[in-house]
Amino acid sequence: YEGHYVVDQFGRVFGVDRTTTVLDNGRIYEKPIAGKQMKQSLHTKGYKTATLTKDGKSKTVFVHRIVAEAFIENPDNLPMVNHKDEDKLNNLADNLEWCTHKYNVHYGKNKRSKRVAQMDMQGNVIAEFESTRDAAKVMGVDHVSIAAACRGKTKIIRGYRWKYIE
C-alpha cells in the first residue's frame, strides 16, 4: 500500500494525494483523490483497525502492526507486536515492541497478579487480596473491573475504592 497510505508514530493513518484511473461508461479518465485521515474501527478483540484499498480491493489491517512495521526495527523477524502498557488502543510507536507469541501471551502476568486492597471512601484499607481475581470472587464482579479501578480508570466498584499494594 506504499504510495497510497502513510502512518505516523501516533497511530494515525492517512491516504495520500494521488490519481486513479476510472472507467465510466466506456470513458477512461484520471480522477484525483485527496489525501485524508482514515477512519479507524474497533475490532472485536479490542484493537484499532483501518481499511485500506488498492486496485479496487480492500484489506482491513491492525493499526498497531502497521505502526510497528513503519517505526520499529525488527532485526530478529519477530512475529508479534506487544503493547507495553497493555492498552490495546494506545498505538504510539513508543508503546509498541516486536516480540514472540510466548512473550506477548505472558507479558504483564506479574502486574495482573499484584495484591490489591479494598478501601472505604476515606481511603482506609478494609481488606487485602492476593490478586484481582481473588477480590473479584469475593465481591461477585469481573476481575477486569477491579483492575481498572486499581489503575484509576474507574473510581468505585461495589461502593469501595481499590488500589494495588506491594
mmCIF file with all atom_site columns, C-alpha atoms in Angstrom:
data_model
loop_
_atom_site.group_PDB
_atom_site.id
_atom_site.type_symbol
_atom_site.label_atom_id
_atom_site.label_alt_id
_atom_site.label_comp_id
_atom_site.label_asym_id
_atom_site.label_entity_id
_atom_site.label_seq_id
_atom_site.pdbx_PDB_ins_code
_atom_site.Cartn_x
_atom_site.Cartn_y
_atom_site.Cartn_z
_atom_site.occupancy
_atom_site.B_iso_or_equiv
_atom_site.pdbx_formal_charge
_atom_site.auth_seq_id
_atom_site.auth_comp_id
_atom_site.auth_asym_id
_atom_site.auth_atom_id
_atom_site.pdbx_PDB_model_num
ATOM 1   C CA . TYR A 1 1   ? 0.000   0.000   0.000   1.00 0.00 ? 1   TYR A CA 1
ATOM 2   C CA . GLU A 1 2   ? 3.032   2.244   -0.333  1.00 0.00 ? 2   GLU A CA 1
ATOM 3   C CA . GLY A 1 3   ? 2.161   5.343   -2.303  1.00 0.00 ? 3   GLY A CA 1
ATOM 4   C CA . HIS A 1 4   ? -1.469  5.063   -1.202  1.00 0.00 ? 4   HIS A CA 1
ATOM 5   C CA . TYR A 1 5   ? -1.268  5.403   2.604   1.00 0.00 ? 5   TYR A CA 1
ATOM 6   C CA . VAL A 1 6   ? 1.077   6.649   5.319   1.00 0.00 ? 6   VAL A CA 1
ATOM 7   C CA . VAL A 1 7   ? 1.014   6.105   9.071   1.00 0.00 ? 7   VAL A CA 1
ATOM 8   C CA . ASP A 1 8   ? 2.527   8.344   11.731  1.00 0.00 ? 8   ASP A CA 1
ATOM 9   C CA . GLN A 1 9   ? 4.130   7.482   15.083  1.00 0.00 ? 9   GLN A CA 1
ATOM 10  C CA . PHE A 1 10  ? 0.851   8.392   16.844  1.00 0.00 ? 10  PHE A CA 1
ATOM 11  C CA . GLY A 1 11  ? -1.110  5.636   15.099  1.00 0.00 ? 11  GLY A CA 1
ATOM 12  C CA . ARG A 1 12  ? -2.932  7.870   12.627  1.00 0.00 ? 12  ARG A CA 1
ATOM 13  C CA . VAL A 1 13  ? -3.371  6.513   9.101   1.00 0.00 ? 13  VAL A CA 1
ATOM 14  C CA . PHE A 1 14  ? -3.642  8.882   6.132   1.00 0.00 ? 14  PHE A CA 1
ATOM 15  C CA . GLY A 1 15  ? -4.485  8.383   2.489   1.00 0.00 ? 15  GLY A CA 1
ATOM 16  C CA . VAL A 1 16  ? -2.089  10.319  0.255   1.00 0.00 ? 16  VAL A CA 1
ATOM 17  C CA . ASP A 1 17  ? -2.971  12.646  -2.608  1.00 0.00 ? 17  ASP A CA 1
ATOM 18  C CA . ARG A 1 18  ? -2.976  10.568  -5.787  1.00 0.00 ? 18  ARG A CA 1
ATOM 19  C CA . THR A 1 19  ? -4.829  9.943   -9.010  1.00 0.00 ? 19  THR A CA 1
ATOM 20  C CA . THR A 1 20  ? -6.659  6.840   -10.060 1.00 0.00 ? 20  THR A CA 1
ATOM 21  C CA . THR A 1 21  ? -7.839  5.615   -13.431 1.00 0.00 ? 21  THR A CA 1
ATOM 22  C CA . VAL A 1 22  ? -11.638 5.459   -13.726 1.00 0.00 ? 22  VAL A CA 1
ATOM 23  C CA . LEU A 1 23  ? -13.703 3.652   -16.347 1.00 0.00 ? 23  LEU A CA 1
ATOM 24  C CA . ASP A 1 24  ? -17.104 5.347   -16.610 1.00 0.00 ? 24  ASP A CA 1
ATOM 25  C CA . ASN A 1 25  ? -19.496 4.135   -19.337 1.00 0.00 ? 25  ASN A CA 1
ATOM 26  C CA . GLY A 1 26  ? -16.611 3.310   -21.659 1.00 0.00 ? 26  GLY A CA 1
ATOM 27  C CA . ARG A 1 27  ? -14.790 6.559   -20.946 1.00 0.00 ? 27  ARG A CA 1
ATOM 28  C CA . ILE A 1 28  ? -11.401 6.283   -19.212 1.00 0.00 ? 28  ILE A CA 1
ATOM 29  C CA . TYR A 1 29  ? -10.038 9.232   -17.268 1.00 0.00 ? 29  TYR A CA 1
ATOM 30  C CA . GLU A 1 30  ? -7.755  10.103  -14.351 1.00 0.00 ? 30  GLU A CA 1
ATOM 31  C CA . LYS A 1 31  ? -9.531  11.109  -11.147 1.00 0.00 ? 31  LYS A CA 1
ATOM 32  C CA . PRO A 1 32  ? -7.656  12.938  -8.361  1.00 0.00 ? 32  PRO A CA 1
ATOM 33  C CA . ILE A 1 33  ? -8.106  11.582  -4.835  1.00 0.00 ? 33  ILE A CA 1
ATOM 34  C CA . ALA A 1 34  ? -7.376  13.949  -1.949  1.00 0.00 ? 34  ALA A CA 1
ATOM 35  C CA . GLY A 1 35  ? -5.436  12.532  0.965   1.00 0.00 ? 35  GLY A CA 1
ATOM 36  C CA . LYS A 1 36  ? -7.186  12.474  4.324   1.00 0.00 ? 36  LYS A CA 1
ATOM 37  C CA . GLN A 1 37  ? -7.022  10.833  7.737   1.00 0.00 ? 37  GLN A CA 1
ATOM 38  C CA . MET A 1 38  ? -8.617  7.408   7.602   1.00 0.00 ? 38  MET A CA 1
ATOM 39  C CA . LYS A 1 39  ? -11.398 6.414   9.974   1.00 0.00 ? 39  LYS A CA 1
ATOM 40  C CA . GLN A 1 40  ? -10.497 3.622   12.352  1.00 0.00 ? 40  GLN A CA 1
ATOM 41  C CA . SER A 1 41  ? -12.770 0.929   13.689  1.00 0.00 ? 41  SER A CA 1
ATOM 42  C CA . LEU A 1 42  ? -12.634 -1.195  16.804  1.00 0.00 ? 42  LEU A CA 1
ATOM 43  C CA . HIS A 1 43  ? -12.029 -4.896  16.182  1.00 0.00 ? 43  HIS A CA 1
ATOM 44  C CA . THR A 1 44  ? -13.942 -7.422  18.309  1.00 0.00 ? 44  THR A CA 1
ATOM 45  C CA . LYS A 1 45  ? -10.638 -8.233  20.055  1.00 0.00 ? 45  LYS A CA 1
ATOM 46  C CA . GLY A 1 46  ? -10.291 -4.591  21.157  1.00 0.00 ? 46  GLY A CA 1
ATOM 47  C CA . TYR A 1 47  ? -7.658  -3.399  18.659  1.00 0.00 ? 47  TYR A CA 1
ATOM 48  C CA . LYS A 1 48  ? -7.996  -0.449  16.277  1.00 0.00 ? 48  LYS A CA 1
ATOM 49  C CA . THR A 1 49  ? -8.207  -1.315  12.586  1.00 0.00 ? 49  THR A CA 1
ATOM 50  C CA . ALA A 1 50  ? -8.115  0.654   9.340   1.00 0.00 ? 50  ALA A CA 1
ATOM 51  C CA . THR A 1 51  ? -9.452  -0.443  5.965   1.00 0.00 ? 51  THR A CA 1
ATOM 52  C CA . LEU A 1 52  ? -7.041  0.165   3.091   1.00 0.00 ? 52  LEU A CA 1
ATOM 53  C CA . THR A 1 53  ? -7.992  -0.061  -0.571  1.00 0.00 ? 53  THR A CA 1
ATOM 54  C CA . LYS A 1 54  ? -5.756  -0.640  -3.579  1.00 0.00 ? 54  LYS A CA 1
ATOM 55  C CA . ASP A 1 55  ? -6.705  -1.640  -7.101  1.00 0.00 ? 55  ASP A CA 1
ATOM 56  C CA . GLY A 1 56  ? -10.342 -1.969  -6.057  1.00 0.00 ? 56  GLY A CA 1
ATOM 57  C CA . LYS A 1 57  ? -9.577  -4.467  -3.288  1.00 0.00 ? 57  LYS A CA 1
ATOM 58  C CA . SER A 1 58  ? -9.963  -3.639  0.404   1.00 0.00 ? 58  SER A CA 1
ATOM 59  C CA . LYS A 1 59  ? -7.953  -5.020  3.276   1.00 0.00 ? 59  LYS A CA 1
ATOM 60  C CA . THR A 1 60  ? -8.515  -4.423  6.996   1.00 0.00 ? 60  THR A CA 1
ATOM 61  C CA . VAL A 1 61  ? -5.279  -4.064  8.965   1.00 0.00 ? 61  VAL A CA 1
ATOM 62  C CA . PHE A 1 62  ? -4.444  -3.739  12.659  1.00 0.00 ? 62  PHE A CA 1
ATOM 63  C CA . VAL A 1 63  ? -3.131  -0.228  13.259  1.00 0.00 ? 63  VAL A CA 1
ATOM 64  C CA . HIS A 1 64  ? -0.578  -1.348  15.869  1.00 0.00 ? 64  HIS A CA 1
ATOM 65  C CA . ARG A 1 65  ? 1.018   -3.687  13.313  1.00 0.00 ? 65  ARG A CA 1
ATOM 66  C CA . ILE A 1 66  ? 1.427   -1.048  10.631  1.00 0.00 ? 66  ILE A CA 1
ATOM 67  C CA . VAL A 1 67  ? 2.822   1.444   13.174  1.00 0.00 ? 67  VAL A CA 1
ATOM 68  C CA . ALA A 1 68  ? 5.349   -1.189  14.312  1.00 0.00 ? 68  ALA A CA 1
ATOM 69  C CA . GLU A 1 69  ? 6.251   -2.063  10.718  1.00 0.00 ? 69  GLU A CA 1
ATOM 70  C CA . ALA A 1 70  ? 6.845   1.608   9.934   1.00 0.00 ? 70  ALA A CA 1
ATOM 71  C CA . PHE A 1 71  ? 8.710   2.750   13.052  1.00 0.00 ? 71  PHE A CA 1
ATOM 72  C CA . ILE A 1 72  ? 10.175  -0.186  14.988  1.00 0.00 ? 72  ILE A CA 1
ATOM 73  C CA . GLU A 1 73  ? 13.124  -2.200  13.781  1.00 0.00 ? 73  GLU A CA 1
ATOM 74  C CA . ASN A 1 74  ? 12.613  -5.957  13.811  1.00 0.00 ? 74  ASN A CA 1
ATOM 75  C CA . PRO A 1 75  ? 16.075  -7.451  13.119  1.00 0.00 ? 75  PRO A CA 1
ATOM 76  C CA . ASP A 1 76  ? 15.088  -10.841 14.587  1.00 0.00 ? 76  ASP A CA 1
ATOM 77  C CA . ASN A 1 77  ? 11.946  -11.002 12.431  1.00 0.00 ? 77  ASN A CA 1
ATOM 78  C CA . LEU A 1 78  ? 9.708   -11.429 15.486  1.00 0.00 ? 78  LEU A CA 1
ATOM 79  C CA . PRO A 1 79  ? 6.059   -12.173 14.613  1.00 0.00 ? 79  PRO A CA 1
ATOM 80  C CA . MET A 1 80  ? 4.011   -10.325 17.250  1.00 0.00 ? 80  MET A CA 1
ATOM 81  C CA . VAL A 1 81  ? 3.534   -6.710  18.371  1.00 0.00 ? 81  VAL A CA 1
ATOM 82  C CA . ASN A 1 82  ? 3.112   -6.067  22.103  1.00 0.00 ? 82  ASN A CA 1
ATOM 83  C CA . HIS A 1 83  ? 1.513   -3.008  23.728  1.00 0.00 ? 83  HIS A CA 1
ATOM 84  C CA . LYS A 1 84  ? 3.919   -2.223  26.584  1.00 0.00 ? 84  LYS A CA 1
ATOM 85  C CA . ASP A 1 85  ? 1.233   -0.510  28.700  1.00 0.00 ? 85  ASP A CA 1
ATOM 86  C CA . GLU A 1 86  ? -1.273  -3.304  27.881  1.00 0.00 ? 86  GLU A CA 1
ATOM 87  C CA . ASP A 1 87  ? -3.707  -0.735  26.439  1.00 0.00 ? 87  ASP A CA 1
ATOM 88  C CA . LYS A 1 88  ? -4.782  -2.110  23.042  1.00 0.00 ? 88  LYS A CA 1
ATOM 89  C CA . LEU A 1 89  ? -5.918  1.361   21.946  1.00 0.00 ? 89  LEU A CA 1
ATOM 90  C CA . ASN A 1 90  ? -2.549  3.045   22.610  1.00 0.00 ? 90  ASN A CA 1
ATOM 91  C CA . ASN A 1 91  ? -0.801  2.693   19.260  1.00 0.00 ? 91  ASN A CA 1
ATOM 92  C CA . LEU A 1 92  ? 2.015   5.177   19.870  1.00 0.00 ? 92  LEU A CA 1
ATOM 93  C CA . ALA A 1 93  ? 5.225   3.819   18.364  1.00 0.00 ? 93  ALA A CA 1
ATOM 94  C CA . ASP A 1 94  ? 6.989   4.228   21.735  1.00 0.00 ? 94  ASP A CA 1
ATOM 95  C CA . ASN A 1 95  ? 4.389   1.935   23.325  1.00 0.00 ? 95  ASN A CA 1
ATOM 96  C CA . LEU A 1 96  ? 4.912   -0.940  20.889  1.00 0.00 ? 96  LEU A CA 1
ATOM 97  C CA . GLU A 1 97  ? 7.573   -3.645  20.636  1.00 0.00 ? 97  GLU A CA 1
ATOM 98  C CA . TRP A 1 98  ? 8.163   -6.705  18.471  1.00 0.00 ? 98  TRP A CA 1
ATOM 99  C CA . CYS A 1 99  ? 8.085   -9.974  20.393  1.00 0.00 ? 99  CYS A CA 1
ATOM 100 C CA . THR A 1 100 ? 7.442   -13.693 20.307  1.00 0.00 ? 100 THR A CA 1
ATOM 101 C CA . HIS A 1 101 ? 3.979   -15.175 20.799  1.00 0.00 ? 101 HIS A CA 1
ATOM 102 C CA . LYS A 1 102 ? 5.025   -16.620 24.185  1.00 0.00 ? 102 LYS A CA 1
ATOM 103 C CA . TYR A 1 103 ? 6.341   -13.259 25.399  1.00 0.00 ? 103 TYR A CA 1
ATOM 104 C CA . ASN A 1 104 ? 3.163   -11.497 24.280  1.00 0.00 ? 104 ASN A CA 1
ATOM 105 C CA . VAL A 1 105 ? 0.862   -14.021 25.981  1.00 0.00 ? 105 VAL A CA 1
ATOM 106 C CA . HIS A 1 106 ? 2.773   -13.877 29.273  1.00 0.00 ? 106 HIS A CA 1
ATOM 107 C CA . TYR A 1 107 ? 3.539   -10.139 29.231  1.00 0.00 ? 107 TYR A CA 1
ATOM 108 C CA . GLY A 1 108 ? 2.222   -8.383  32.314  1.00 0.00 ? 108 GLY A CA 1
ATOM 109 C CA . LYS A 1 109 ? 1.239   -11.542 34.213  1.00 0.00 ? 109 LYS A CA 1
ATOM 110 C CA . ASN A 1 110 ? 3.059   -10.198 37.274  1.00 0.00 ? 110 ASN A CA 1
ATOM 111 C CA . LYS A 1 111 ? 1.113   -6.950  37.037  1.00 0.00 ? 111 LYS A CA 1
ATOM 112 C CA . ARG A 1 112 ? -2.184  -8.794  36.921  1.00 0.00 ? 112 ARG A CA 1
ATOM 113 C CA . SER A 1 113 ? -1.310  -10.929 39.924  1.00 0.00 ? 113 SER A CA 1
ATOM 114 C CA . LYS A 1 114 ? -0.451  -7.976  42.163  1.00 0.00 ? 114 LYS A CA 1
ATOM 115 C CA . ARG A 1 115 ? -2.038  -7.831  45.573  1.00 0.00 ? 115 ARG A CA 1
ATOM 116 C CA . VAL A 1 116 ? -4.974  -5.453  45.884  1.00 0.00 ? 116 VAL A CA 1
ATOM 117 C CA . ALA A 1 117 ? -6.557  -3.563  48.745  1.00 0.00 ? 117 ALA A CA 1
ATOM 118 C CA . GLN A 1 118 ? -10.236 -2.794  49.210  1.00 0.00 ? 118 GLN A CA 1
ATOM 119 C CA . MET A 1 119 ? -10.734 0.610   50.848  1.00 0.00 ? 119 MET A CA 1
ATOM 120 C CA . ASP A 1 120 ? -13.628 2.599   52.241  1.00 0.00 ? 120 ASP A CA 1
ATOM 121 C CA . MET A 1 121 ? -14.477 6.046   50.861  1.00 0.00 ? 121 MET A CA 1
ATOM 122 C CA . GLN A 1 122 ? -11.997 7.695   53.270  1.00 0.00 ? 122 GLN A CA 1
ATOM 123 C CA . GLY A 1 123 ? -9.132  5.535   51.977  1.00 0.00 ? 123 GLY A CA 1
ATOM 124 C CA . ASN A 1 124 ? -8.896  3.162   54.953  1.00 0.00 ? 124 ASN A CA 1
ATOM 125 C CA . VAL A 1 125 ? -7.946  -0.386  53.992  1.00 0.00 ? 125 VAL A CA 1
ATOM 126 C CA . ILE A 1 126 ? -10.750 -2.832  54.769  1.00 0.00 ? 126 ILE A CA 1
ATOM 127 C CA . ALA A 1 127 ? -9.398  -5.996  53.178  1.00 0.00 ? 127 ALA A CA 1
ATOM 128 C CA . GLU A 1 128 ? -6.426  -7.239  51.175  1.00 0.00 ? 128 GLU A CA 1
ATOM 129 C CA . PHE A 1 129 ? -6.461  -9.853  48.425  1.00 0.00 ? 129 PHE A CA 1
ATOM 130 C CA . GLU A 1 130 ? -3.694  -11.796 46.696  1.00 0.00 ? 130 GLU A CA 1
ATOM 131 C CA . SER A 1 131 ? -4.977  -10.798 43.250  1.00 0.00 ? 131 SER A CA 1
ATOM 132 C CA . THR A 1 132 ? -7.752  -9.009  41.404  1.00 0.00 ? 132 THR A CA 1
ATOM 133 C CA . ARG A 1 133 ? -9.229  -12.440 40.644  1.00 0.00 ? 133 ARG A CA 1
ATOM 134 C CA . ASP A 1 134 ? -9.432  -13.321 44.347  1.00 0.00 ? 134 ASP A CA 1
ATOM 135 C CA . ALA A 1 135 ? -11.073 -9.975  45.113  1.00 0.00 ? 135 ALA A CA 1
ATOM 136 C CA . ALA A 1 136 ? -13.492 -10.427 42.213  1.00 0.00 ? 136 ALA A CA 1
ATOM 137 C CA . LYS A 1 137 ? -14.637 -13.822 43.515  1.00 0.00 ? 137 LYS A CA 1
ATOM 138 C CA . VAL A 1 138 ? -15.437 -12.373 46.926  1.00 0.00 ? 138 VAL A CA 1
ATOM 139 C CA . MET A 1 139 ? -17.104 -9.241  45.520  1.00 0.00 ? 139 MET A CA 1
ATOM 140 C CA . GLY A 1 140 ? -19.019 -11.026 42.754  1.00 0.00 ? 140 GLY A CA 1
ATOM 141 C CA . VAL A 1 141 ? -17.649 -8.808  39.973  1.00 0.00 ? 141 VAL A CA 1
ATOM 142 C CA . ASP A 1 142 ? -15.338 -9.228  36.992  1.00 0.00 ? 142 ASP A CA 1
ATOM 143 C CA . HIS A 1 143 ? -11.630 -9.063  37.892  1.00 0.00 ? 143 HIS A CA 1
ATOM 144 C CA . VAL A 1 144 ? -11.101 -6.638  34.979  1.00 0.00 ? 144 VAL A CA 1
ATOM 145 C CA . SER A 1 145 ? -13.324 -4.103  36.753  1.00 0.00 ? 145 SER A CA 1
ATOM 146 C CA . ILE A 1 146 ? -11.224 -4.279  39.898  1.00 0.00 ? 146 ILE A CA 1
ATOM 147 C CA . ALA A 1 147 ? -8.015  -3.987  37.864  1.00 0.00 ? 147 ALA A CA 1
ATOM 148 C CA . ALA A 1 148 ? -9.447  -0.909  36.115  1.00 0.00 ? 148 ALA A CA 1
ATOM 149 C CA . ALA A 1 149 ? -10.266 0.638   39.499  1.00 0.00 ? 149 ALA A CA 1
ATOM 150 C CA . CYS A 1 150 ? -6.720  -0.088  40.725  1.00 0.00 ? 150 CYS A CA 1
ATOM 151 C CA . ARG A 1 151 ? -5.322  1.672   37.651  1.00 0.00 ? 151 ARG A CA 1
ATOM 152 C CA . GLY A 1 152 ? -7.591  4.673   38.232  1.00 0.00 ? 152 GLY A CA 1
ATOM 153 C CA . LYS A 1 153 ? -9.779  4.063   35.168  1.00 0.00 ? 153 LYS A CA 1
ATOM 154 C CA . THR A 1 154 ? -12.834 3.603   37.405  1.00 0.00 ? 154 THR A CA 1
ATOM 155 C CA . LYS A 1 155 ? -13.393 5.256   40.761  1.00 0.00 ? 155 LYS A CA 1
ATOM 156 C CA . ILE A 1 156 ? -15.578 2.880   42.736  1.00 0.00 ? 156 ILE A CA 1
ATOM 157 C CA . ILE A 1 157 ? -16.566 -0.794  42.448  1.00 0.00 ? 157 ILE A CA 1
ATOM 158 C CA . ARG A 1 158 ? -19.434 -2.022  44.632  1.00 0.00 ? 158 ARG A CA 1
ATOM 159 C CA . GLY A 1 159 ? -19.099 1.041   46.875  1.00 0.00 ? 159 GLY A CA 1
ATOM 160 C CA . TYR A 1 160 ? -15.374 0.607   47.519  1.00 0.00 ? 160 TYR A CA 1
ATOM 161 C CA . ARG A 1 161 ? -12.158 2.099   46.227  1.00 0.00 ? 161 ARG A CA 1
ATOM 162 C CA . TRP A 1 162 ? -9.326  -0.197  45.131  1.00 0.00 ? 162 TRP A CA 1
ATOM 163 C CA . LYS A 1 163 ? -5.545  0.007   44.779  1.00 0.00 ? 163 LYS A CA 1
ATOM 164 C CA . TYR A 1 164 ? -2.579  -2.192  44.092  1.00 0.00 ? 164 TYR A CA 1
ATOM 165 C CA . ILE A 1 165 ? -0.338  -2.827  47.089  1.00 0.00 ? 165 ILE A CA 1
ATOM 166 C CA . GLU A 1 166 ? 3.205   -4.136  47.462  1.00 0.00 ? 166 GLU A CA 1
#
